mmCIF file of C-alpha atoms in Angstrom:
data_model
loop_
_atom_site.group_PDB
_atom_site.id
_atom_site.type_symbol
_atom_site.label_atom_id
_atom_site.label_comp_id
_atom_site.label_asym_id
_atom_site.label_seq_id
_atom_site.Cartn_x
_atom_site.Cartn_y
_atom_site.Cartn_z
ATOM 1 C CA ARG V 23 0.985 4.260 -27.883
ATOM 2 C CA LEU V 24 4.092 3.757 -25.814
ATOM 3 C CA SER V 25 4.277 0.944 -23.307
ATOM 4 C CA THR V 26 6.795 -0.784 -21.070
ATOM 5 C CA VAL V 27 4.640 -3.943 -20.911
ATOM 6 C CA GLU V 28 2.878 -6.119 -23.499
ATOM 7 C CA ILE V 29 -0.583 -4.765 -24.351
ATOM 8 C CA PRO V 30 -3.071 -7.696 -24.391
ATOM 9 C CA PHE V 31 -5.580 -6.072 -26.774
ATOM 10 C CA GLU V 32 -5.709 -4.622 -30.297
ATOM 11 C CA CYS V 33 -5.005 -0.919 -30.808
ATOM 12 C CA ASN V 34 -5.772 1.215 -33.824
ATOM 13 C CA ARG V 35 -2.356 2.898 -33.494
ATOM 14 C CA PRO V 36 1.131 1.384 -33.502
ATOM 15 C CA ILE V 37 2.486 0.392 -30.105
ATOM 16 C CA LEU V 38 6.085 1.288 -29.309
ATOM 17 C CA TYR V 39 7.463 -0.949 -26.593
ATOM 18 C CA ILE V 40 10.233 0.552 -24.493
ATOM 19 C CA HIS V 41 12.326 -1.502 -22.123
ATOM 20 C CA GLU V 42 12.823 -0.910 -18.427
ATOM 21 C CA ILE V 43 16.283 0.364 -19.341
ATOM 22 C CA PHE V 44 15.557 3.756 -20.799
ATOM 23 C CA ASP V 45 17.392 4.137 -24.118
ATOM 24 C CA GLU V 46 16.813 7.736 -25.114
ATOM 25 C CA ALA V 47 18.279 7.435 -28.632
ATOM 26 C CA ASP V 48 16.175 4.356 -29.409
ATOM 27 C CA LEU V 49 12.956 5.987 -28.161
ATOM 28 C CA ARG V 50 13.614 9.153 -30.190
ATOM 29 C CA LYS V 51 14.180 7.032 -33.314
ATOM 30 C CA ARG V 52 10.940 5.155 -32.714
ATOM 31 C CA LEU V 53 9.006 8.389 -32.128
ATOM 32 C CA GLN V 54 10.304 9.753 -35.427
ATOM 33 C CA LYS V 55 9.112 6.602 -37.217
ATOM 34 C CA VAL V 56 5.633 6.988 -35.723
ATOM 35 C CA ARG V 57 5.539 10.616 -36.863
ATOM 36 C CA TYR V 58 6.584 9.545 -40.349
ATOM 37 C CA TRP V 59 4.041 6.707 -40.545
ATOM 38 C CA HIS V 60 1.163 8.908 -39.449
ATOM 39 C CA GLN V 61 2.065 12.299 -40.898
ATOM 40 C CA SER V 62 -1.138 12.531 -42.885
ATOM 41 C CA ASP V 63 -3.297 11.536 -39.894
ATOM 42 C CA MET V 64 -1.688 13.912 -37.398
ATOM 43 C CA GLU V 65 -3.089 17.296 -36.716
ATOM 44 C CA MET V 66 -0.708 20.115 -37.507
ATOM 45 C CA VAL V 67 0.556 21.761 -34.361
ATOM 46 C CA ASP V 68 2.970 24.656 -34.029
ATOM 47 C CA ASP V 69 6.349 23.325 -32.860
ATOM 48 C CA ASN V 70 6.385 26.030 -30.168
ATOM 49 C CA TRP V 71 3.258 24.565 -28.562
ATOM 50 C CA TYR V 72 4.048 22.463 -25.531
ATOM 51 C CA VAL V 73 1.610 19.791 -24.443
ATOM 52 C CA MET V 74 2.943 19.922 -20.884
ATOM 53 C CA ALA V 75 2.064 23.591 -20.533
ATOM 54 C CA ASP V 76 -1.447 22.833 -21.750
ATOM 55 C CA VAL V 77 -2.011 19.736 -19.589
ATOM 56 C CA LEU V 78 -0.193 20.590 -16.336
ATOM 57 C CA GLU V 79 -2.255 22.339 -13.657
ATOM 58 C CA GLU V 80 -0.837 24.347 -10.767
ATOM 59 C CA ASP V 81 -2.204 21.862 -8.223
ATOM 60 C CA THR V 82 -0.627 18.881 -10.018
ATOM 61 C CA PHE V 83 2.949 19.922 -9.225
ATOM 62 C CA PHE V 84 4.486 18.370 -6.107
ATOM 63 C CA ILE V 85 7.640 18.936 -4.049
ATOM 64 C CA LEU V 86 8.489 15.501 -2.645
ATOM 65 C CA ASP V 87 11.461 16.311 -0.384
ATOM 66 C CA GLU V 88 9.637 15.084 2.742
ATOM 67 C CA TYR V 89 9.374 11.506 1.444
ATOM 68 C CA ASP V 90 12.066 8.870 1.933
ATOM 69 C CA ASN V 91 11.114 6.522 -0.911
ATOM 70 C CA TYR V 92 9.432 6.410 -4.300
ATOM 71 C CA GLN V 93 6.435 4.367 -3.163
ATOM 72 C CA ASP V 94 5.445 6.843 -0.413
ATOM 73 C CA ALA V 95 5.995 9.851 -2.680
ATOM 74 C CA LEU V 96 3.998 8.395 -5.567
ATOM 75 C CA ASN V 97 1.195 7.267 -3.251
ATOM 76 C CA ALA V 98 0.981 10.786 -1.788
ATOM 77 C CA MET V 99 0.732 12.283 -5.285
ATOM 78 C CA MET V 100 -1.982 9.819 -6.309
ATOM 79 C CA ASP V 101 -3.940 10.292 -3.055
ATOM 80 C CA GLN V 102 -4.034 14.074 -3.500
ATOM 81 C CA LEU V 103 -4.959 13.828 -7.189
ATOM 82 C CA THR V 104 -7.741 11.360 -6.368
ATOM 83 C CA GLU V 105 -9.083 13.668 -3.628
ATOM 84 C CA LYS V 106 -9.147 16.540 -6.152
ATOM 85 C CA GLY V 107 -11.068 14.443 -8.686
ATOM 86 C CA TYR V 108 -8.279 14.138 -11.279
ATOM 87 C CA LEU V 109 -7.960 10.349 -10.817
ATOM 88 C CA ASP V 110 -10.430 7.569 -10.013
ATOM 89 C CA ASN V 111 -10.226 5.531 -6.803
ATOM 90 C CA GLU V 112 -8.690 2.460 -8.493
ATOM 91 C CA PHE V 113 -5.944 4.389 -10.315
ATOM 92 C CA ALA V 114 -3.241 3.730 -7.681
ATOM 93 C CA GLN V 115 -4.012 0.004 -7.724
ATOM 94 C CA ARG V 116 -3.577 -0.065 -11.522
ATOM 95 C CA ILE V 117 -0.261 1.838 -11.247
ATOM 96 C CA TRP V 118 1.177 -0.654 -8.742
ATOM 97 C CA GLN V 119 -0.066 -3.624 -10.783
ATOM 98 C CA ARG V 120 1.704 -2.148 -13.795
ATOM 99 C CA GLU V 121 4.850 -1.522 -11.740
ATOM 100 C CA GLU V 122 4.933 -5.227 -10.840
ATOM 101 C CA LYS V 123 5.116 -6.096 -14.571
ATOM 102 C CA GLY V 124 8.010 -3.711 -15.235
ATOM 103 C CA SER V 125 9.568 -0.743 -13.521
ATOM 104 C CA MET V 126 8.591 2.720 -14.679
ATOM 105 C CA ILE V 127 11.771 4.239 -13.223
ATOM 106 C CA PHE V 128 14.284 4.922 -15.970
ATOM 107 C CA GLU V 129 17.782 6.356 -16.333
ATOM 108 C CA HIS V 130 18.548 9.917 -15.239
ATOM 109 C CA ALA V 131 16.400 9.410 -12.069
ATOM 110 C CA ILE V 132 13.224 9.843 -14.124
ATOM 111 C CA ALA V 133 10.021 7.903 -13.420
ATOM 112 C CA ILE V 134 7.064 7.870 -15.802
ATOM 113 C CA PRO V 135 4.297 5.945 -14.048
ATOM 114 C CA HIS V 136 1.192 5.864 -16.220
ATOM 115 C CA THR V 137 -2.055 4.024 -16.736
ATOM 116 C CA ILE V 138 -5.669 4.598 -17.714
ATOM 117 C CA GLN V 139 -7.714 6.886 -15.467
ATOM 118 C CA MET V 140 -11.514 6.839 -15.373
ATOM 119 C CA ALA V 141 -12.252 10.105 -13.544
ATOM 120 C CA THR V 142 -12.205 12.418 -16.592
ATOM 121 C CA ASP V 143 -11.893 12.417 -20.370
ATOM 122 C CA SER V 144 -8.670 14.442 -20.177
ATOM 123 C CA PHE V 145 -4.979 13.686 -19.855
ATOM 124 C CA VAL V 146 -3.814 14.127 -16.293
ATOM 125 C CA LEU V 147 -0.188 15.074 -15.830
ATOM 126 C CA ALA V 148 1.394 15.559 -12.436
ATOM 127 C CA ILE V 149 5.050 16.287 -11.822
ATOM 128 C CA GLY V 150 6.805 15.548 -8.562
ATOM 129 C CA ILE V 151 10.385 16.490 -7.788
ATOM 130 C CA SER V 152 12.732 15.621 -4.954
ATOM 131 C CA LYS V 153 16.213 16.907 -4.146
ATOM 132 C CA LYS V 154 17.204 13.483 -2.847
ATOM 133 C CA PRO V 155 16.828 10.176 -4.676
ATOM 134 C CA LEU V 156 13.625 8.264 -3.921
ATOM 135 C CA GLU V 157 14.587 4.576 -3.910
ATOM 136 C CA TYR V 158 12.368 1.726 -5.064
ATOM 137 C CA LYS V 159 13.603 -1.812 -5.737
ATOM 138 C CA GLY V 160 17.203 -0.741 -6.349
ATOM 139 C CA ARG V 161 16.327 2.204 -8.610
ATOM 140 C CA ASN V 162 16.189 5.914 -7.828
ATOM 141 C CA ALA V 163 13.829 8.634 -9.011
ATOM 142 C CA GLN V 164 14.026 12.354 -8.445
ATOM 143 C CA ILE V 165 11.520 13.511 -11.059
ATOM 144 C CA ILE V 166 8.178 11.745 -11.399
ATOM 145 C CA PHE V 167 5.999 12.389 -14.451
ATOM 146 C CA LEU V 168 2.717 10.768 -13.371
ATOM 147 C CA MET V 169 0.227 10.377 -16.207
ATOM 148 C CA GLY V 170 -3.416 9.402 -16.103
ATOM 149 C CA LEU V 171 -4.517 8.561 -19.615
ATOM 150 C CA PRO V 172 -8.179 8.825 -20.549
ATOM 151 C CA ASP V 173 -9.922 5.742 -21.853
ATOM 152 C CA THR V 174 -10.053 7.559 -25.219
ATOM 153 C CA VAL V 175 -6.236 7.725 -25.450
ATOM 154 C CA GLN V 176 -6.290 6.222 -28.976
ATOM 155 C CA GLU V 177 -8.116 9.332 -30.188
ATOM 156 C CA ASN V 178 -5.478 11.528 -28.543
ATOM 157 C CA GLY V 179 -2.417 9.459 -29.513
ATOM 158 C CA TYR V 180 -0.574 12.400 -31.025
ATOM 159 C CA LEU V 181 -0.805 14.352 -27.762
ATOM 160 C CA LEU V 182 0.713 11.409 -25.901
ATOM 161 C CA ILE V 183 3.595 11.212 -28.382
ATOM 162 C CA ARG V 184 4.196 14.966 -27.997
ATOM 163 C CA LEU V 185 4.170 14.615 -24.216
ATOM 164 C CA TYR V 186 6.770 11.813 -24.284
ATOM 165 C CA ASP V 187 8.852 13.890 -26.688
ATOM 166 C CA GLU V 188 8.797 16.833 -24.273
ATOM 167 C CA ILE V 189 9.838 14.578 -21.389
ATOM 168 C CA MET V 190 12.720 13.337 -23.551
ATOM 169 C CA THR V 191 13.761 16.946 -24.185
ATOM 170 C CA ILE V 192 13.803 17.642 -20.442
ATOM 171 C CA VAL V 193 15.817 14.475 -19.744
ATOM 172 C CA LYS V 194 18.319 15.401 -22.434
ATOM 173 C CA ASP V 195 18.819 18.937 -21.095
ATOM 174 C CA GLU V 196 22.010 18.292 -19.102
ATOM 175 C CA GLU V 197 22.631 22.007 -18.507
ATOM 176 C CA ASN V 198 19.528 22.424 -16.337
ATOM 177 C CA ARG V 199 19.747 19.128 -14.440
#
């Protein structure tokens, strides 16, 4: 598991804590350690398989150019996903409670808001993009990777690690930014 805040309960997987300041090199190093520690437990997956392509749905991609700030844009994404049955009604409240503990907006104008969702047993990934920076508490986001994690996330820990790794690859790709 990856977290930006202290987890108050026991997990059957290691927890990697990342700081509000997004240190890409440090996170990559930590991800490699987790892979090493759990090599025997991880399912073998072709390196050409992308979790994002498998998890992302056409109706979970958002153009956010009409919004002036991060809070309005993220709320619009969550409202639409809740209406479509991807997220439960309390999801947005849990996101904003988590945001109060530590910002989920990182360097490179990337935001990765995430919490448990109770609507389905599947990962929910939504991506929102904006041409202009969406400001929130002195930070700016232009790409939002919104994740709803099923309550069974421990069983799917490898998929979560792969998803974070793919996000890191996108962040690192300076040529296409």
